[in-house]
Amino acid sequence: MAATQLTASPVTVSARSLASLEGLRASSPKFGTLKPGTFKQSQFRSLVVRAASVVAPKYTSIKPLGDRVLVKIKEAEEKTMGGILLPSTAQSKPQGGEVVAVGEGRTIGKNKIDITVPTGAQIIYSKYAGTEVEFNDEKHLILKEDDIVGLLETEDIKDLKPLNDRVFIKVAEAEEKTAGGLLLTETTKEKPSIGTVIAVGPGTLDEEGKVQPLSISTGSTVLYSKYAGNDFKGKDGSNYIALRASDVMAILS
């Protein structure tokens, strides 16, 4: 999350103005008006507003519990692929990072299930998963292992290795013509919900903690739920989507 810094400038500030800032109050009406130069800028402490939780400097480590992992968030891209600078409002929210700590796992039935994601792994996670914390002046995320979409073994999303019950699909190209032969503009093209499975996760855990393989295999052409999963764009310009196997509605042949 971005931090907003409000610092002092050498201007005249009345007691009424100071009282209007949350957390700052004038000591009394006779405080009067501050003249320029009364305080140096280095002597005025910044007011920092953060949307993420901030871990106090006295804590030197964070140990996630259960099936949770601690991820250092990858910084958002500041440029487009063409080299154009992006304003902060246009930068896409990062969905990737590095695992820096893991919990002890969970228990299913009588079986202890360890976390399968190792520290140091580069991962992709669900867009709205977890809780952001700022630790050692860096942005981190605490989330459950099940919220990890997959492992990123190269810098190209097409090489994503999905985890658990997720499948990774290369999205079919959108139709450029209607059934009647009319050309469609980019804004009117129907979002495709058909694609080819290029990778599948190991499967789901049953009530005894044993892995049950998915019934979907790589190479299958599938029809999936239109608004499910997480969308990505590969370096080659192709569109990809990672979603749960339960969001795949049918296999086409």
PDB file of C-alpha atoms in Angstrom:
ATOM      1  CA  MET A   1       0.000   0.000   0.000  1.00  0.00           C
ATOM      2  CA  ALA A   2       1.272   3.510  -0.751  1.00  0.00           C
ATOM      3  CA  ALA A   3       2.106   5.797   2.147  1.00  0.00           C
ATOM      4  CA  THR A   4       1.072   9.445   2.136  1.00  0.00           C
ATOM      5  CA  GLN A   5       3.698  11.759   3.675  1.00  0.00           C
ATOM      6  CA  LEU A   6       2.634  15.190   4.958  1.00  0.00           C
ATOM      7  CA  THR A   7       5.687  17.330   5.840  1.00  0.00           C
ATOM      8  CA  ALA A   8       6.047  20.862   7.124  1.00  0.00           C
ATOM      9  CA  SER A   9       6.764  23.764   4.832  1.00  0.00           C
ATOM     10  CA  PRO A  10       7.956  27.233   5.947  1.00  0.00           C
ATOM     11  CA  VAL A  11       4.503  28.835   5.936  1.00  0.00           C
ATOM     12  CA  THR A  12       2.294  30.541   8.551  1.00  0.00           C
ATOM     13  CA  VAL A  13       0.077  28.002  10.360  1.00  0.00           C
ATOM     14  CA  SER A  14      -2.594  29.058  12.874  1.00  0.00           C
ATOM     15  CA  ALA A  15      -3.665  27.069  15.943  1.00  0.00           C
ATOM     16  CA  ARG A  16      -7.090  26.596  14.329  1.00  0.00           C
ATOM     17  CA  SER A  17      -5.409  24.934  11.292  1.00  0.00           C
ATOM     18  CA  LEU A  18      -3.328  22.604  13.460  1.00  0.00           C
ATOM     19  CA  ALA A  19      -6.389  21.532  15.443  1.00  0.00           C
ATOM     20  CA  SER A  20      -8.115  20.500  12.221  1.00  0.00           C
ATOM     21  CA  LEU A  21      -5.512  17.767  11.638  1.00  0.00           C
ATOM     22  CA  GLU A  22      -6.425  14.475  13.271  1.00  0.00           C
ATOM     23  CA  GLY A  23      -4.022  13.632  16.084  1.00  0.00           C
ATOM     24  CA  LEU A  24      -2.594  17.194  16.320  1.00  0.00           C
ATOM     25  CA  ARG A  25      -4.146  19.692  18.759  1.00  0.00           C
ATOM     26  CA  ALA A  26      -3.224  23.270  19.670  1.00  0.00           C
ATOM     27  CA  SER A  27      -2.054  23.492  23.296  1.00  0.00           C
ATOM     28  CA  SER A  28      -4.166  26.597  24.010  1.00  0.00           C
ATOM     29  CA  PRO A  29      -5.669  29.649  22.243  1.00  0.00           C
ATOM     30  CA  LYS A  30      -2.683  31.758  23.256  1.00  0.00           C
ATOM     31  CA  PHE A  31      -0.450  29.524  21.094  1.00  0.00           C
ATOM     32  CA  GLY A  32      -0.836  32.214  18.469  1.00  0.00           C
ATOM     33  CA  THR A  33       0.637  32.093  14.976  1.00  0.00           C
ATOM     34  CA  LEU A  34       3.844  30.283  14.044  1.00  0.00           C
ATOM     35  CA  LYS A  35       6.195  32.591  12.190  1.00  0.00           C
ATOM     36  CA  PRO A  36       8.224  31.336   9.220  1.00  0.00           C
ATOM     37  CA  GLY A  37      11.505  29.832  10.371  1.00  0.00           C
ATOM     38  CA  THR A  38      10.260  28.958  13.886  1.00  0.00           C
ATOM     39  CA  PHE A  39      10.900  25.276  13.235  1.00  0.00           C
ATOM     40  CA  LYS A  40      13.307  23.620  10.849  1.00  0.00           C
ATOM     41  CA  GLN A  41      11.779  21.073   8.491  1.00  0.00           C
ATOM     42  CA  SER A  42      13.934  18.282   9.984  1.00  0.00           C
ATOM     43  CA  GLN A  43      12.436  19.021  13.424  1.00  0.00           C
ATOM     44  CA  PHE A  44       8.852  18.503  12.266  1.00  0.00           C
ATOM     45  CA  ARG A  45       7.879  14.835  12.327  1.00  0.00           C
ATOM     46  CA  SER A  46       6.042  13.507   9.272  1.00  0.00           C
ATOM     47  CA  LEU A  47       2.457  12.362   9.567  1.00  0.00           C
ATOM     48  CA  VAL A  48       2.271   8.926   7.899  1.00  0.00           C
ATOM     49  CA  VAL A  49      -1.047   7.385   6.844  1.00  0.00           C
ATOM     50  CA  ARG A  50      -0.988   3.724   5.796  1.00  0.00           C
ATOM     51  CA  ALA A  51      -3.728   1.372   4.694  1.00  0.00           C
ATOM     52  CA  ALA A  52      -1.703  -1.760   5.521  1.00  0.00           C
ATOM     53  CA  SER A  53      -0.898  -2.962   9.038  1.00  0.00           C
ATOM     54  CA  VAL A  54       2.531  -1.786  10.177  1.00  0.00           C
ATOM     55  CA  VAL A  55       4.669  -4.052  12.364  1.00  0.00           C
ATOM     56  CA  ALA A  56       6.507  -2.059  15.026  1.00  0.00           C
ATOM     57  CA  PRO A  57      10.318  -1.872  14.618  1.00  0.00           C
ATOM     58  CA  LYS A  58      10.862  -3.716  17.922  1.00  0.00           C
ATOM     59  CA  TYR A  59       9.680  -6.967  16.297  1.00  0.00           C
ATOM     60  CA  THR A  60      12.409  -8.656  14.274  1.00  0.00           C
ATOM     61  CA  SER A  61      10.508 -11.552  12.697  1.00  0.00           C
ATOM     62  CA  ILE A  62       7.051 -12.778  11.686  1.00  0.00           C
ATOM     63  CA  LYS A  63       6.211 -16.471  12.061  1.00  0.00           C
ATOM     64  CA  PRO A  64       3.035 -17.498  10.199  1.00  0.00           C
ATOM     65  CA  LEU A  65       0.888 -20.124  11.904  1.00  0.00           C
ATOM     66  CA  GLY A  66      -0.948 -23.179  10.622  1.00  0.00           C
ATOM     67  CA  ASP A  67      -1.277 -23.368   6.845  1.00  0.00           C
ATOM     68  CA  ARG A  68      -0.323 -19.727   6.312  1.00  0.00           C
ATOM     69  CA  VAL A  69       2.713 -18.326   4.512  1.00  0.00           C
ATOM     70  CA  LEU A  70       4.463 -14.959   4.584  1.00  0.00           C
ATOM     71  CA  VAL A  71       5.150 -13.469   1.154  1.00  0.00           C
ATOM     72  CA  LYS A  72       7.274 -10.450   0.235  1.00  0.00           C
ATOM     73  CA  ILE A  73       5.232  -8.687  -2.430  1.00  0.00           C
ATOM     74  CA  LYS A  74       6.774  -7.999  -5.809  1.00  0.00           C
ATOM     75  CA  GLU A  75       6.778  -4.318  -6.669  1.00  0.00           C
ATOM     76  CA  ALA A  76       4.228  -3.138  -9.229  1.00  0.00           C
ATOM     77  CA  GLU A  77       5.527  -2.460 -12.705  1.00  0.00           C
ATOM     78  CA  GLU A  78       6.235   1.227 -13.317  1.00  0.00           C
ATOM     79  CA  LYS A  79       6.454   0.917 -17.096  1.00  0.00           C
ATOM     80  CA  THR A  80       4.470  -0.758 -19.843  1.00  0.00           C
ATOM     81  CA  MET A  81       6.129  -3.334 -22.097  1.00  0.00           C
ATOM     82  CA  GLY A  82       6.685  -0.468 -24.543  1.00  0.00           C
ATOM     83  CA  GLY A  83       8.587   1.564 -21.947  1.00  0.00           C
ATOM     84  CA  ILE A  84       5.841   4.088 -21.160  1.00  0.00           C
ATOM     85  CA  LEU A  85       5.857   5.280 -17.540  1.00  0.00           C
ATOM     86  CA  LEU A  86       2.661   4.483 -15.640  1.00  0.00           C
ATOM     87  CA  PRO A  87       1.142   6.761 -12.988  1.00  0.00           C
ATOM     88  CA  SER A  88       0.556   5.057  -9.636  1.00  0.00           C
ATOM     89  CA  THR A  89      -3.200   4.923 -10.255  1.00  0.00           C
ATOM     90  CA  ALA A  90      -2.686   2.940 -13.463  1.00  0.00           C
ATOM     91  CA  GLN A  91      -0.185   0.409 -12.118  1.00  0.00           C
ATOM     92  CA  SER A  92      -1.666  -3.052 -11.852  1.00  0.00           C
ATOM     93  CA  LYS A  93      -1.800  -4.495  -8.356  1.00  0.00           C
ATOM     94  CA  PRO A  94       0.977  -7.074  -8.013  1.00  0.00           C
ATOM     95  CA  GLN A  95      -0.114 -10.689  -7.637  1.00  0.00           C
ATOM     96  CA  GLY A  96       3.307 -12.217  -7.153  1.00  0.00           C
ATOM     97  CA  GLY A  97       6.035 -12.412  -4.579  1.00  0.00           C
ATOM     98  CA  GLU A  98       8.617 -14.500  -2.743  1.00  0.00           C
ATOM     99  CA  VAL A  99       7.796 -16.861   0.117  1.00  0.00           C
ATOM    100  CA  VAL A 100       9.937 -15.830   3.099  1.00  0.00           C
ATOM    101  CA  ALA A 101       8.365 -17.929   5.894  1.00  0.00           C
ATOM    102  CA  VAL A 102       5.856 -20.776   6.221  1.00  0.00           C
ATOM    103  CA  GLY A 103       3.675 -22.159   8.995  1.00  0.00           C
ATOM    104  CA  GLU A 104       3.801 -25.643  10.483  1.00  0.00           C
ATOM    105  CA  GLY A 105       0.981 -26.982   8.307  1.00  0.00           C
ATOM    106  CA  ARG A 106      -2.410 -28.370   9.267  1.00  0.00           C
ATOM    107  CA  THR A 107      -4.046 -31.546  10.446  1.00  0.00           C
ATOM    108  CA  ILE A 108      -6.702 -33.386   8.410  1.00  0.00           C
ATOM    109  CA  GLY A 109      -8.192 -36.336  10.265  1.00  0.00           C
ATOM    110  CA  LYS A 110      -5.232 -38.017  11.929  1.00  0.00           C
ATOM    111  CA  ASN A 111      -2.717 -36.881   9.327  1.00  0.00           C
ATOM    112  CA  LYS A 112      -0.366 -33.940   9.587  1.00  0.00           C
ATOM    113  CA  ILE A 113      -0.170 -32.077   6.254  1.00  0.00           C
ATOM    114  CA  ASP A 114       2.966 -30.019   5.770  1.00  0.00           C
ATOM    115  CA  ILE A 115       3.045 -26.919   3.590  1.00  0.00           C
ATOM    116  CA  THR A 116       4.380 -27.890   0.172  1.00  0.00           C
ATOM    117  CA  VAL A 117       5.600 -24.441  -0.861  1.00  0.00           C
ATOM    118  CA  PRO A 118       9.250 -23.879   0.165  1.00  0.00           C
ATOM    119  CA  THR A 119      10.755 -20.605   1.321  1.00  0.00           C
ATOM    120  CA  GLY A 120      12.394 -18.744  -1.518  1.00  0.00           C
ATOM    121  CA  ALA A 121       9.761 -19.863  -4.032  1.00  0.00           C
ATOM    122  CA  GLN A 122       8.346 -17.279  -6.441  1.00  0.00           C
ATOM    123  CA  ILE A 123       4.568 -17.538  -6.374  1.00  0.00           C
ATOM    124  CA  ILE A 124       1.389 -16.121  -7.882  1.00  0.00           C
ATOM    125  CA  TYR A 125      -1.513 -15.676  -5.462  1.00  0.00           C
ATOM    126  CA  SER A 126      -5.211 -14.909  -5.717  1.00  0.00           C
ATOM    127  CA  LYS A 127      -5.853 -11.226  -6.367  1.00  0.00           C
ATOM    128  CA  TYR A 128      -7.773 -10.372  -3.184  1.00  0.00           C
ATOM    129  CA  ALA A 129      -6.300 -12.937  -0.795  1.00  0.00           C
ATOM    130  CA  GLY A 130      -4.504 -12.407   2.501  1.00  0.00           C
ATOM    131  CA  THR A 131      -3.665  -9.498   4.774  1.00  0.00           C
ATOM    132  CA  GLU A 132      -1.018  -6.933   3.876  1.00  0.00           C
ATOM    133  CA  VAL A 133       1.574  -5.948   6.477  1.00  0.00           C
ATOM    134  CA  GLU A 134       4.530  -3.610   6.245  1.00  0.00           C
ATOM    135  CA  PHE A 135       7.621  -5.116   7.850  1.00  0.00           C
ATOM    136  CA  ASN A 136      11.206  -3.810   7.721  1.00  0.00           C
ATOM    137  CA  ASP A 137       9.980  -1.069   5.349  1.00  0.00           C
ATOM    138  CA  GLU A 138       8.824  -3.663   2.807  1.00  0.00           C
ATOM    139  CA  LYS A 139       5.330  -4.812   1.834  1.00  0.00           C
ATOM    140  CA  HIS A 140       4.394  -8.373   2.798  1.00  0.00           C
ATOM    141  CA  LEU A 141       1.292 -10.519   2.629  1.00  0.00           C
ATOM    142  CA  ILE A 142       0.114 -13.219   5.039  1.00  0.00           C
ATOM    143  CA  LEU A 143      -2.157 -15.684   3.272  1.00  0.00           C
ATOM    144  CA  LYS A 144      -3.231 -19.321   3.378  1.00  0.00           C
ATOM    145  CA  GLU A 145      -1.432 -21.869   1.235  1.00  0.00           C
ATOM    146  CA  ASP A 146      -4.694 -22.577  -0.577  1.00  0.00           C
ATOM    147  CA  ASP A 147      -4.707 -18.967  -1.811  1.00  0.00           C
ATOM    148  CA  ILE A 148      -1.480 -19.596  -3.744  1.00  0.00           C
ATOM    149  CA  VAL A 149      -2.377 -20.093  -7.395  1.00  0.00           C
ATOM    150  CA  GLY A 150       0.944 -21.579  -8.445  1.00  0.00           C
ATOM    151  CA  LEU A 151       4.723 -21.486  -8.581  1.00  0.00           C
ATOM    152  CA  LEU A 152       6.440 -19.245 -11.124  1.00  0.00           C
ATOM    153  CA  GLU A 153       9.610 -21.061 -12.185  1.00  0.00           C
ATOM    154  CA  THR A 154      10.564 -18.532 -14.902  1.00  0.00           C
ATOM    155  CA  GLU A 155       9.769 -14.869 -15.577  1.00  0.00           C
ATOM    156  CA  ASP A 156       7.066 -15.817 -18.095  1.00  0.00           C
ATOM    157  CA  ILE A 157       3.579 -16.572 -16.773  1.00  0.00           C
ATOM    158  CA  LYS A 158       3.115 -19.311 -19.384  1.00  0.00           C
ATOM    159  CA  ASP A 159       5.420 -21.501 -17.293  1.00  0.00           C
ATOM    160  CA  LEU A 160       3.229 -21.259 -14.188  1.00  0.00           C
ATOM    161  CA  LYS A 161       2.970 -24.501 -12.214  1.00  0.00           C
ATOM    162  CA  PRO A 162      -0.537 -24.563 -10.670  1.00  0.00           C
ATOM    163  CA  LEU A 163      -1.051 -25.867  -7.129  1.00  0.00           C
ATOM    164  CA  ASN A 164      -3.809 -27.828  -5.404  1.00  0.00           C
ATOM    165  CA  ASP A 165      -7.007 -28.074  -7.485  1.00  0.00           C
ATOM    166  CA  ARG A 166      -6.175 -25.332  -9.965  1.00  0.00           C
ATOM    167  CA  VAL A 167      -5.790 -25.620 -13.716  1.00  0.00           C
ATOM    168  CA  PHE A 168      -3.880 -23.265 -15.996  1.00  0.00           C
ATOM    169  CA  ILE A 169      -5.493 -22.462 -19.334  1.00  0.00           C
ATOM    170  CA  LYS A 170      -4.403 -20.648 -22.474  1.00  0.00           C
ATOM    171  CA  VAL A 171      -7.435 -18.610 -23.478  1.00  0.00           C
ATOM    172  CA  ALA A 172      -8.808 -18.994 -26.998  1.00  0.00           C
ATOM    173  CA  GLU A 173      -8.731 -15.925 -29.239  1.00  0.00           C
ATOM    174  CA  ALA A 174     -11.896 -13.833 -29.236  1.00  0.00           C
ATOM    175  CA  GLU A 175     -14.087 -14.118 -32.314  1.00  0.00           C
ATOM    176  CA  GLU A 176     -13.614 -11.214 -34.730  1.00  0.00           C
ATOM    177  CA  LYS A 177     -16.859 -11.816 -36.600  1.00  0.00           C
ATOM    178  CA  THR A 178     -20.431 -12.546 -35.635  1.00  0.00           C
ATOM    179  CA  ALA A 179     -22.207 -15.632 -36.962  1.00  0.00           C
ATOM    180  CA  GLY A 180     -23.581 -13.396 -39.727  1.00  0.00           C
ATOM    181  CA  GLY A 181     -20.103 -12.280 -40.792  1.00  0.00           C
ATOM    182  CA  LEU A 182     -20.086  -8.796 -39.262  1.00  0.00           C
ATOM    183  CA  LEU A 183     -16.707  -7.549 -38.008  1.00  0.00           C
ATOM    184  CA  LEU A 184     -16.537  -6.860 -34.262  1.00  0.00           C
ATOM    185  CA  THR A 185     -14.595  -3.979 -32.715  1.00  0.00           C
ATOM    186  CA  GLU A 186     -12.315  -4.619 -29.738  1.00  0.00           C
ATOM    187  CA  THR A 187     -14.897  -3.151 -27.343  1.00  0.00           C
ATOM    188  CA  THR A 188     -17.696  -5.406 -28.577  1.00  0.00           C
ATOM    189  CA  LYS A 189     -15.811  -8.691 -28.834  1.00  0.00           C
ATOM    190  CA  GLU A 190     -17.273 -11.295 -26.529  1.00  0.00           C
ATOM    191  CA  LYS A 191     -14.866 -12.367 -23.807  1.00  0.00           C
ATOM    192  CA  PRO A 192     -13.999 -15.986 -24.619  1.00  0.00           C
ATOM    193  CA  SER A 193     -14.583 -18.654 -21.972  1.00  0.00           C
ATOM    194  CA  ILE A 194     -12.935 -21.454 -23.950  1.00  0.00           C
ATOM    195  CA  GLY A 195      -9.295 -22.437 -23.751  1.00  0.00           C
ATOM    196  CA  THR A 196      -6.705 -25.191 -23.769  1.00  0.00           C
ATOM    197  CA  VAL A 197      -5.413 -26.654 -20.501  1.00  0.00           C
ATOM    198  CA  ILE A 198      -1.616 -26.396 -20.417  1.00  0.00           C
ATOM    199  CA  ALA A 199      -0.994 -27.423 -16.791  1.00  0.00           C
ATOM    200  CA  VAL A 200      -2.931 -28.931 -13.874  1.00  0.00           C
ATOM    201  CA  GLY A 201      -2.326 -29.000 -10.133  1.00  0.00           C
ATOM    202  CA  PRO A 202      -1.719 -32.200  -8.148  1.00  0.00           C
ATOM    203  CA  GLY A 203      -5.340 -32.352  -6.959  1.00  0.00           C
ATOM    204  CA  THR A 204      -7.463 -31.954  -3.848  1.00  0.00           C
ATOM    205  CA  LEU A 205      -7.089 -33.479  -0.393  1.00  0.00           C
ATOM    206  CA  ASP A 206      -9.731 -35.920   0.811  1.00  0.00           C
ATOM    207  CA  GLU A 207     -10.953 -36.310   4.392  1.00  0.00           C
ATOM    208  CA  GLU A 208      -7.879 -38.387   5.254  1.00  0.00           C
ATOM    209  CA  GLY A 209      -5.458 -35.881   3.781  1.00  0.00           C
ATOM    210  CA  LYS A 210      -4.647 -37.949   0.685  1.00  0.00           C
ATOM    211  CA  VAL A 211      -4.295 -36.259  -2.699  1.00  0.00           C
ATOM    212  CA  GLN A 212      -7.051 -37.008  -5.185  1.00  0.00           C
ATOM    213  CA  PRO A 213      -5.872 -36.264  -8.770  1.00  0.00           C
ATOM    214  CA  LEU A 214      -7.970 -34.009 -10.984  1.00  0.00           C
ATOM    215  CA  SER A 215     -10.055 -35.487 -13.770  1.00  0.00           C
ATOM    216  CA  ILE A 216      -8.920 -32.767 -16.206  1.00  0.00           C
ATOM    217  CA  SER A 217      -5.797 -33.458 -18.240  1.00  0.00           C
ATOM    218  CA  THR A 218      -3.391 -31.189 -20.109  1.00  0.00           C
ATOM    219  CA  GLY A 219      -4.218 -30.640 -23.753  1.00  0.00           C
ATOM    220  CA  SER A 220      -7.984 -30.669 -23.170  1.00  0.00           C
ATOM    221  CA  THR A 221     -10.137 -27.916 -24.647  1.00  0.00           C
ATOM    222  CA  VAL A 222     -12.502 -26.759 -21.936  1.00  0.00           C
ATOM    223  CA  LEU A 223     -15.416 -24.438 -21.315  1.00  0.00           C
ATOM    224  CA  TYR A 224     -15.034 -22.562 -18.035  1.00  0.00           C
ATOM    225  CA  SER A 225     -17.048 -20.152 -15.922  1.00  0.00           C
ATOM    226  CA  LYS A 226     -16.841 -16.685 -17.470  1.00  0.00           C
ATOM    227  CA  TYR A 227     -15.818 -14.601 -14.444  1.00  0.00           C
ATOM    228  CA  ALA A 228     -13.777 -17.158 -12.490  1.00  0.00           C
ATOM    229  CA  GLY A 229     -10.063 -17.260 -11.741  1.00  0.00           C
ATOM    230  CA  ASN A 230      -7.134 -14.922 -12.245  1.00  0.00           C
ATOM    231  CA  ASP A 231      -6.259 -13.500 -15.663  1.00  0.00           C
ATOM    232  CA  PHE A 232      -2.704 -13.035 -16.918  1.00  0.00           C
ATOM    233  CA  LYS A 233      -0.954 -11.913 -20.089  1.00  0.00           C
ATOM    234  CA  GLY A 234       2.147 -13.732 -21.310  1.00  0.00           C
ATOM    235  CA  LYS A 235       5.221 -12.136 -22.828  1.00  0.00           C
ATOM    236  CA  ASP A 236       4.059 -13.353 -26.231  1.00  0.00           C
ATOM    237  CA  GLY A 237       0.811 -11.417 -25.842  1.00  0.00           C
ATOM    238  CA  SER A 238      -1.331 -14.508 -25.245  1.00  0.00           C
ATOM    239  CA  ASN A 239      -3.994 -14.501 -22.524  1.00  0.00           C
ATOM    240  CA  TYR A 240      -3.993 -17.073 -19.742  1.00  0.00           C
ATOM    241  CA  ILE A 241      -6.231 -17.863 -16.811  1.00  0.00           C
ATOM    242  CA  ALA A 242      -5.700 -19.891 -13.629  1.00  0.00           C
ATOM    243  CA  LEU A 243      -8.849 -21.207 -11.960  1.00  0.00           C
ATOM    244  CA  ARG A 244     -10.121 -24.034  -9.797  1.00  0.00           C
ATOM    245  CA  ALA A 245     -11.087 -27.283 -11.471  1.00  0.00           C
ATOM    246  CA  SER A 246     -14.626 -26.808 -10.154  1.00  0.00           C
ATOM    247  CA  ASP A 247     -14.946 -23.723 -12.399  1.00  0.00           C
ATOM    248  CA  VAL A 248     -14.408 -25.852 -15.498  1.00  0.00           C
ATOM    249  CA  MET A 249     -17.896 -26.663 -16.776  1.00  0.00           C
ATOM    250  CA  ALA A 250     -17.232 -29.008 -19.694  1.00  0.00           C
ATOM    251  CA  ILE A 251     -14.591 -30.638 -21.914  1.00  0.00           C
ATOM    252  CA  LEU A 252     -15.010 -29.910 -25.615  1.00  0.00           C
ATOM    253  CA  SER A 253     -14.093 -32.274 -28.436  1.00  0.00           C
TER     254      SER A 253
END
